[in-house]
Tab-separated table of C-alpha atoms in Angstrom:
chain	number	residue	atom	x	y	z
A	1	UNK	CA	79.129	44.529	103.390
A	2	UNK	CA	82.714	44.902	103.441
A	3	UNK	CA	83.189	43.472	99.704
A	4	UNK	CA	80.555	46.474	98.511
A	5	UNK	CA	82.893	49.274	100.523
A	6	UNK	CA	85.481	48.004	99.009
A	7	UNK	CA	84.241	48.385	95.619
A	8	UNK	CA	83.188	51.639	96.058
A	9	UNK	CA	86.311	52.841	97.351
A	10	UNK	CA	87.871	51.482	93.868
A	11	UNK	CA	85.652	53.524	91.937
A	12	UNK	CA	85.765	56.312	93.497
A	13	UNK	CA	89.921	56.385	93.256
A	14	UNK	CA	89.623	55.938	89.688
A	15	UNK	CA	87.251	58.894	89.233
A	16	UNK	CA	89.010	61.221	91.520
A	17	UNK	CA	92.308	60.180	89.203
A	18	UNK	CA	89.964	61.378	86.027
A	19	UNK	CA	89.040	64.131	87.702
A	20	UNK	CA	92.696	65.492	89.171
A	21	UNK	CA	93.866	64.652	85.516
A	22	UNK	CA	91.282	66.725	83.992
A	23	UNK	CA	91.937	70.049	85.990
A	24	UNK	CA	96.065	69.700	85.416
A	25	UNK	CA	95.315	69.315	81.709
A	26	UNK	CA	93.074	72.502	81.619
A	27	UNK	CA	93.990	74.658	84.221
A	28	UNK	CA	97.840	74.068	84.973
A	29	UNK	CA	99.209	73.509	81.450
A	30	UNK	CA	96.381	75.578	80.169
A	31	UNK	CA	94.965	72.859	77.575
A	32	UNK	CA	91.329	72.281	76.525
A	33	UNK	CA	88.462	75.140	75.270
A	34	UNK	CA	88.334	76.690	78.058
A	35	UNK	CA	91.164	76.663	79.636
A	36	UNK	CA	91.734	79.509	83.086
A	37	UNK	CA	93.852	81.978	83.398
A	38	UNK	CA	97.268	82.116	82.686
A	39	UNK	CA	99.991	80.179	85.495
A	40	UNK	CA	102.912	81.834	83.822
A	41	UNK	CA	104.613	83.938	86.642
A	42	UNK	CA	105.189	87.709	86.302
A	43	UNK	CA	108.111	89.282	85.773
A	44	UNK	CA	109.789	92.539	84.862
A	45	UNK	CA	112.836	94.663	83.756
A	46	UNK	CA	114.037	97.618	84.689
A	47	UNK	CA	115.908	99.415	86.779
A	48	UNK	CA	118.196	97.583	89.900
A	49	UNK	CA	116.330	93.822	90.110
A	50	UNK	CA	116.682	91.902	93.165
A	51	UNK	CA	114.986	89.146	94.925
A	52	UNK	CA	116.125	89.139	98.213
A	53	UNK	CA	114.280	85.896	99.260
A	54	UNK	CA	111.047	87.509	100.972
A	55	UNK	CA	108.875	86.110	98.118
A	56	UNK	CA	108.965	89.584	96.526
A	57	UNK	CA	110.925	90.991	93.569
A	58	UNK	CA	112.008	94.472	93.652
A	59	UNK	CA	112.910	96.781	91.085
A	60	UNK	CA	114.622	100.409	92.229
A	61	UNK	CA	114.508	103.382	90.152
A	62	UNK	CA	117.450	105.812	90.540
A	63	UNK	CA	118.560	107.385	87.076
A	64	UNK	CA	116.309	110.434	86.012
A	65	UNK	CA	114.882	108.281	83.141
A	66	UNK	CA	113.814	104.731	82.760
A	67	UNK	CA	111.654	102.314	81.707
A	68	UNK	CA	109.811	99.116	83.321
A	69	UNK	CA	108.897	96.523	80.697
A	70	UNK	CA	107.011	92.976	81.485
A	71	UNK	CA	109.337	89.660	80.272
A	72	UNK	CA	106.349	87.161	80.853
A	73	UNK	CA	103.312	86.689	82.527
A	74	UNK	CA	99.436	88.866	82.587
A	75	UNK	CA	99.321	92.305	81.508
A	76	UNK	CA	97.448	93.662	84.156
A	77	UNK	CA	99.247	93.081	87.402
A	78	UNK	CA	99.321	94.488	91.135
A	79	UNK	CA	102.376	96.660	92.470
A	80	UNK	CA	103.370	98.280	95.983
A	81	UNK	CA	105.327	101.244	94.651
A	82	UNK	CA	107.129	104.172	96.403
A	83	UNK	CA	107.652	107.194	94.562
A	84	UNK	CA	109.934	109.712	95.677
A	85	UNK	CA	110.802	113.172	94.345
A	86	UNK	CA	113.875	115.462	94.899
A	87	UNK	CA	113.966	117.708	97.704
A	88	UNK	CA	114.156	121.481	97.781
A	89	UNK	CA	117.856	123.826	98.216
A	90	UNK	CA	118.295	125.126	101.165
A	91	UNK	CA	118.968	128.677	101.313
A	92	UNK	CA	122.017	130.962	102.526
A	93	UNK	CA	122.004	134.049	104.604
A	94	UNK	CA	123.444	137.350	103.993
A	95	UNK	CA	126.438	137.923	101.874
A	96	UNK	CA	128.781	139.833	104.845
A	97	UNK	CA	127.303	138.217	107.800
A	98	UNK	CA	124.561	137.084	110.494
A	99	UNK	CA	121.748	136.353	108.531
A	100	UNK	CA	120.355	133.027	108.146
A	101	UNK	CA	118.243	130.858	105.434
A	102	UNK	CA	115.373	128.567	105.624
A	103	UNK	CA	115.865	124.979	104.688
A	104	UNK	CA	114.723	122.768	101.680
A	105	UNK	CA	111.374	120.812	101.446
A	106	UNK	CA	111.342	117.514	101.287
A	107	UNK	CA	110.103	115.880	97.765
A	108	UNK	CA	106.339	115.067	97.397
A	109	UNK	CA	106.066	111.088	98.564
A	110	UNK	CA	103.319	108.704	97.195
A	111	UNK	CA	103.369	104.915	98.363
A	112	UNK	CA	100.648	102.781	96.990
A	113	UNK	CA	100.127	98.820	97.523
A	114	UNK	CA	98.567	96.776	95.348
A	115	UNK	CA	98.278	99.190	92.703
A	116	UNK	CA	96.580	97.533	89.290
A	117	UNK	CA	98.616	97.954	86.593
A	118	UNK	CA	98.351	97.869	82.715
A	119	UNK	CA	101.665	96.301	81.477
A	120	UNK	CA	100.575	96.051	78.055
A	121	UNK	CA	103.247	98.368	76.863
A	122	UNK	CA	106.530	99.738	78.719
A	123	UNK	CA	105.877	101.954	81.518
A	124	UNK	CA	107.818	105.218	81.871
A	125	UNK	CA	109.750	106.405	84.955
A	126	UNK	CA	111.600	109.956	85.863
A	127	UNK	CA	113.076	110.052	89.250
A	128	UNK	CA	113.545	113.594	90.105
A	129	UNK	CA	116.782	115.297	91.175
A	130	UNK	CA	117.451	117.793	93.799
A	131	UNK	CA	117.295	121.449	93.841
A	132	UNK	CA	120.401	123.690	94.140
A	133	UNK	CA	121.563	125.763	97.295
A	134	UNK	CA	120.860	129.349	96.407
A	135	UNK	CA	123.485	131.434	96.520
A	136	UNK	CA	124.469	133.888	99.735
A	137	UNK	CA	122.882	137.152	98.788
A	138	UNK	CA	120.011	138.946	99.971
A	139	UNK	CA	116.171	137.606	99.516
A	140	UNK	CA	116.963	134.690	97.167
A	141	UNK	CA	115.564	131.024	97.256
A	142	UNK	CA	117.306	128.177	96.531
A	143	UNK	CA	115.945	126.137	93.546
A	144	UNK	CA	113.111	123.815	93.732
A	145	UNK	CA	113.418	120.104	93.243
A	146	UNK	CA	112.033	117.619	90.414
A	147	UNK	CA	109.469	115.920	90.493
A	148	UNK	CA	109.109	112.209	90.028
A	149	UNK	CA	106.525	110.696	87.395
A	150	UNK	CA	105.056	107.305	86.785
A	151	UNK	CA	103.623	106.103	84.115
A	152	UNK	CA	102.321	109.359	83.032
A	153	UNK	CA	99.557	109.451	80.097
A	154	UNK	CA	97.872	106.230	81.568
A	155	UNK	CA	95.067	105.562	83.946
A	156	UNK	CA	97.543	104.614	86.895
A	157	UNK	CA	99.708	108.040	86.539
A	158	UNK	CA	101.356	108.940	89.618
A	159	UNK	CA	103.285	112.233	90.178
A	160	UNK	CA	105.161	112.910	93.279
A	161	UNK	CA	105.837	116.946	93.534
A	162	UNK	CA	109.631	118.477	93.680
A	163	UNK	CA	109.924	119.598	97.170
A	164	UNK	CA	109.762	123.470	97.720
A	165	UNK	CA	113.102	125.787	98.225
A	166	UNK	CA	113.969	127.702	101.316
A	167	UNK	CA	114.805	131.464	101.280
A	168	UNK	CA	117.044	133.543	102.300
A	169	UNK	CA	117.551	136.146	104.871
A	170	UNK	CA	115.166	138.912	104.179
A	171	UNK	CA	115.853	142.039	105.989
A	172	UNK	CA	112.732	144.149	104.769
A	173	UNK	CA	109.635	143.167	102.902
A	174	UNK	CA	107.972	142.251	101.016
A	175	UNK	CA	110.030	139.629	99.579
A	176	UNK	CA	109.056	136.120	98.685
A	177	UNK	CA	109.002	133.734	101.799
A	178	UNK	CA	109.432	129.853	101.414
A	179	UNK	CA	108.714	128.342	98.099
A	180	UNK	CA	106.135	125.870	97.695
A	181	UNK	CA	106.618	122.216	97.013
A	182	UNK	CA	105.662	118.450	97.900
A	183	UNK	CA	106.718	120.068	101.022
A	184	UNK	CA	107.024	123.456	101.546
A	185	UNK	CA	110.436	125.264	102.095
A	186	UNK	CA	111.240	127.206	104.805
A	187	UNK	CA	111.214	131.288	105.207
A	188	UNK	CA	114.244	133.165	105.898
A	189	UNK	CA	115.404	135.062	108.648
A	190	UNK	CA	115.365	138.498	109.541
A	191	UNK	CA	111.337	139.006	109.285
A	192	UNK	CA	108.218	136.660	110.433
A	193	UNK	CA	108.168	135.516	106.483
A	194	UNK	CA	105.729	132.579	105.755
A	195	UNK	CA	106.882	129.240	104.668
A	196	UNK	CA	106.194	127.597	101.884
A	197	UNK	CA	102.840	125.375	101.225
A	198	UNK	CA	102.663	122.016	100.684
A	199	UNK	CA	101.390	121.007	97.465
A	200	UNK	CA	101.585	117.331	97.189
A	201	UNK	CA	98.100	116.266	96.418
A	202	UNK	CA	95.981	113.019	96.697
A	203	UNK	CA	96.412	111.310	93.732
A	204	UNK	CA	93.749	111.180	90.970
A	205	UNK	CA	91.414	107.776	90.332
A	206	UNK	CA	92.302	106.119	93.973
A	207	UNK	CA	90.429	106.663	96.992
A	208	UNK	CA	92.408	107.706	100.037
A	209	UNK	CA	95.356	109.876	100.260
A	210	UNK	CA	98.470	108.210	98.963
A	211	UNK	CA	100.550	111.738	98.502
A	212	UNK	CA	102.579	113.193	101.466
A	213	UNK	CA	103.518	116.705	102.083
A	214	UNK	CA	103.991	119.474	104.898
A	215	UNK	CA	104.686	122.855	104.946
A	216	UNK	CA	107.486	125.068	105.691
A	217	UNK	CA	107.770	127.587	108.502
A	218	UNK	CA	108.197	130.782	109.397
A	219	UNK	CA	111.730	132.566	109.718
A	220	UNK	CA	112.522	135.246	112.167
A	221	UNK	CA	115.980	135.727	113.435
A	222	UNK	CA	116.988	132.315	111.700
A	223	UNK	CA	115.761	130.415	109.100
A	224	UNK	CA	112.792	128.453	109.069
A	225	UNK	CA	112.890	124.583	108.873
A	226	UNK	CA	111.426	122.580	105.258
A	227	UNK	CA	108.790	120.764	105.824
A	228	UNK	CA	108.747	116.910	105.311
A	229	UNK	CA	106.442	113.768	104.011
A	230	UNK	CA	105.778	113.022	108.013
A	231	UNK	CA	105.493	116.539	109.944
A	232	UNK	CA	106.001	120.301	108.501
A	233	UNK	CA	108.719	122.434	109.674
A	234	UNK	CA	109.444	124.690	112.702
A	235	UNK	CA	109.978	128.496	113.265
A	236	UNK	CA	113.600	129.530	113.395
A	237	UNK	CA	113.638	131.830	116.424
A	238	UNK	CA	117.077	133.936	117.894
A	239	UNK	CA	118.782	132.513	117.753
A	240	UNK	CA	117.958	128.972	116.627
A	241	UNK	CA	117.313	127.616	113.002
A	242	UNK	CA	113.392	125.557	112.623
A	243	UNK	CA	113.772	122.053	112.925
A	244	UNK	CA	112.849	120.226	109.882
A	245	UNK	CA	110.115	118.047	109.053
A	246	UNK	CA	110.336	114.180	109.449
A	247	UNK	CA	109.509	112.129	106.295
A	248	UNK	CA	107.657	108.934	106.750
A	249	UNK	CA	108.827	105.291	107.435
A	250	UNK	CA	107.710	102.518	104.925
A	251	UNK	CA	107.927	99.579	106.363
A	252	UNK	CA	108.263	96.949	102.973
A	253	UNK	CA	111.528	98.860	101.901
A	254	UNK	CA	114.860	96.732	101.919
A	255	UNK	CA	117.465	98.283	104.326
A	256	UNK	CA	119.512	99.375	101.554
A	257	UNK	CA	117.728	102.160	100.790
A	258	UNK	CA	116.778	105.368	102.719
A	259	UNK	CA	117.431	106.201	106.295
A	260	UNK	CA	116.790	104.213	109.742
A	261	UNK	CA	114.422	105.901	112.080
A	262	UNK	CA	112.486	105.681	115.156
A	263	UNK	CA	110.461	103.088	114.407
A	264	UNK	CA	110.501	100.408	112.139
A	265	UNK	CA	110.789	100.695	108.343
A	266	UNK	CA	112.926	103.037	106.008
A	267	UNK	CA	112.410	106.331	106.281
A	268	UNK	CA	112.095	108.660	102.999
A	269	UNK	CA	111.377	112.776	102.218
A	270	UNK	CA	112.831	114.130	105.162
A	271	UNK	CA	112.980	118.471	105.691
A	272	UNK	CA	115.692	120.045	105.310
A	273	UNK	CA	116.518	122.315	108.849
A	274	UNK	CA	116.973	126.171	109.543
A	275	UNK	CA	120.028	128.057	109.237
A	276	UNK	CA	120.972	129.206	113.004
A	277	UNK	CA	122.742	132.530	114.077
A	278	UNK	CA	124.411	130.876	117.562
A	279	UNK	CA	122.457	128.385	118.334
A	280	UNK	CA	122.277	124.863	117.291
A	281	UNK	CA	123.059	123.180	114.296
A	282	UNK	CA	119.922	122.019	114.091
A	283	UNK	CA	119.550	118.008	112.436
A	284	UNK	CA	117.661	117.468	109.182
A	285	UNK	CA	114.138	115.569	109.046
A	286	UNK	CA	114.298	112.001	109.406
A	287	UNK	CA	114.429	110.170	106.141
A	288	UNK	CA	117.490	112.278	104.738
A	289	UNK	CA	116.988	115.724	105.298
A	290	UNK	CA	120.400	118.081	105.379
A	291	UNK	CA	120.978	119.444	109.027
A	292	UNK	CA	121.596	123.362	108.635
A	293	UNK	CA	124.511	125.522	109.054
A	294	UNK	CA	125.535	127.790	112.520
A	295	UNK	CA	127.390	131.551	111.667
A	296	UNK	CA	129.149	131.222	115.017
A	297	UNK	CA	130.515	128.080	114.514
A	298	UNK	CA	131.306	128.612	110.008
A	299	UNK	CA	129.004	125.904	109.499
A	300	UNK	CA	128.007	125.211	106.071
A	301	UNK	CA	124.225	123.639	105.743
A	302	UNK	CA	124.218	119.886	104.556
A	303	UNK	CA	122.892	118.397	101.531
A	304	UNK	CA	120.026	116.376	101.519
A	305	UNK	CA	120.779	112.321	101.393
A	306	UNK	CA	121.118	111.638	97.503
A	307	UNK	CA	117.517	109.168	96.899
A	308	UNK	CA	115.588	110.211	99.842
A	309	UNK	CA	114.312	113.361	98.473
A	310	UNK	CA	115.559	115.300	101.569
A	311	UNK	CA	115.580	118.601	101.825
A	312	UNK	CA	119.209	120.654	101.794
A	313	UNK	CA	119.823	122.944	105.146
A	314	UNK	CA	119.424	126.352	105.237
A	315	UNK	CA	122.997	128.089	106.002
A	316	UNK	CA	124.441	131.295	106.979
A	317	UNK	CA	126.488	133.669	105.807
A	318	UNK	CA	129.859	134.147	103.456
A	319	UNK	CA	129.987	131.583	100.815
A	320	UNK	CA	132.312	128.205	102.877
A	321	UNK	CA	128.797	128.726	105.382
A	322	UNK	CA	126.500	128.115	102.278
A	323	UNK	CA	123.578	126.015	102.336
A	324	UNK	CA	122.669	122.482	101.557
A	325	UNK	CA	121.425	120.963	98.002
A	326	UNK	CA	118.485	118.663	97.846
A	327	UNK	CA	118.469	115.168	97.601
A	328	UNK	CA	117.394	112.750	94.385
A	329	UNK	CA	114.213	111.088	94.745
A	330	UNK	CA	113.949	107.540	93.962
A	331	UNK	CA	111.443	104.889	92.409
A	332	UNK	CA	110.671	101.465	93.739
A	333	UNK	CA	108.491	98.895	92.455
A	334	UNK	CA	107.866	95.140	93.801
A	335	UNK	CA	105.758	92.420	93.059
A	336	UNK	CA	105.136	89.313	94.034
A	337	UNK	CA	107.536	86.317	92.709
A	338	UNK	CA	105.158	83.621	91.979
């Protein structure tokens, strides 16, 4: 009895050797008819590379045009990808004095994970840049931001929307209110004036919602606050400017980029806040939005954080008490490294 086991045990080593040599030969070093797919691992240019040693590599998008290209590996290949587009100006307030603007929306924000994606050619990317402060006059916005595009002309196209501009102290009506955006700006003071919608939409051949947008808010004795990716904006009252929207935390983002936050993760597409008469300053949105600007105190609204897509704050009046530009967006792509 124990000769026979013995025997058998031989056999069945050699076998199992056949066997283990047959699958390296056709699966790992992809030989014989009909060989699987291929081993060879992905990898990409484009933009800033890193691997920071979390078994991802990560490719960050900052410059208003570029290109990601595959070096090696399948065509068709999964993503997580944050796209980011440039926040709304904030708005000033009167030219002489008192009157305060609404702040900037925050840029339209899409993050997607494990996004299929068709490599088979180079894949475009525009990052967006911010709007522009308007300047301090009467019942003028500030300048929207850009938007931020991936890929566009292809199945996976992604578009995040420029966030919306705030307005400026409007004394009598009807003048326009808030502009639209990926987050709505906010209204200016002087008149219950409506803020601006949010226009970021779901994006086209996914299910779910993967865009992020609020609106703006009303002004009435100060400026209204821009909305944000997380939470729209508040009503500026008297003689306070509206808080801003928050943006929204991802939580695969390396610490590099955007803003720390509540809770864990980076935070991205924060509001940009109301321009105050006495009150406040009030702080931008979480995730980069500018804080806005007080007339008692000269004040000047803040910019949005350059690649967060924050919104600029709404400011005052005479031009050092301006308002705040919008931030860039940014672009980032990672994939697994094996």
């Amino acid at each position: 009895m124990g000769a026979r086991s013995s025997k058998i045990t031989s056999q069945n080593n050699r076998s199992d050797g056949h066997l283990l040599e047959y699958f390296r030969s056709t699966f790992v070093r992809g030989g014989g008819a009909n060989s699987g797919p291929s081993v060879i691992p992905f990898s990409a240019t484009g933009g800033s590379k890193s691997t920071p040693g979390d078994g991802y590599i990560y490719h960050v998008f900052t410059a208003s045009s570029s290109t990601l290209s595959r070096d090696a590996g399948p065509t068709a290949f999964s993503i997580d990808i944050l796209l980011v587009a440039g926040g709304g100006g904030g708005a000033s307030g009167t030219p002489t004095g008192g009157g305060a603007g609404g702040g900037g929306g925050a840029g339209g924000l899409i993050e997607i994970q494990n996004l299929s994606t068709d490599f088979s050619s180079s894949i475009t990317i525009t990052v967006g840049t911010g709007g522009s402060r308007s300047p301090d006059a009467y019942y003028v916005q500030g300048t929207p931001g850009n938007d931020s595009t991936f890929a566009p002309g292809t199945p996976q196209a992604l578009t995040a929307k420029g966030g919306g501009a705030g307005a400026a102290y409007q004394y009598t009506g009807p003048k326009p209110g808030g502009a639209p955006g990926g987050s709505g700006g906010g209204a200016g003071g002087g008149a219950p004036y409506t803020g601006g919608a949010a226009l970021q939409p779901s994006q086209p051949g996914n299910s779910g919602t993967y865009g992020y947008g609020n609106s703006g808010a009303f002004g009435q004795d100060s400026g209204g606050g821009g909305g944000g990716a997380g939470s729209g904006g508040s009503t500026g009252n008297n003689p306070t400017g509206g808080a801003a929207g928050d943006g929204r935390p991802i939580s695969w983002v390396p610490s590099s980029y955007g803003t720390p936050g509540p809770t864990p993760g980076r935070w991205f597409a924060g509001g940009g806040a109301g321009g105050s008469y006495t009150g406040g300053p009030i702080s931008g949105g979480i995730g980069g939005g500018g804080s806005g600007g007080r007339w008692s105190a000269g004040t000047a609204g803040q910019n949005g954080t350059a690649n967060t897509g924050g919104g600029g704050g709404g400011g005052n009046n005479n031009g050092v008490n301006g308002a705040g530009n919008g931030g860039s967006g940014i672009c980032i792509v990672r994939y697994l490294a094996t």
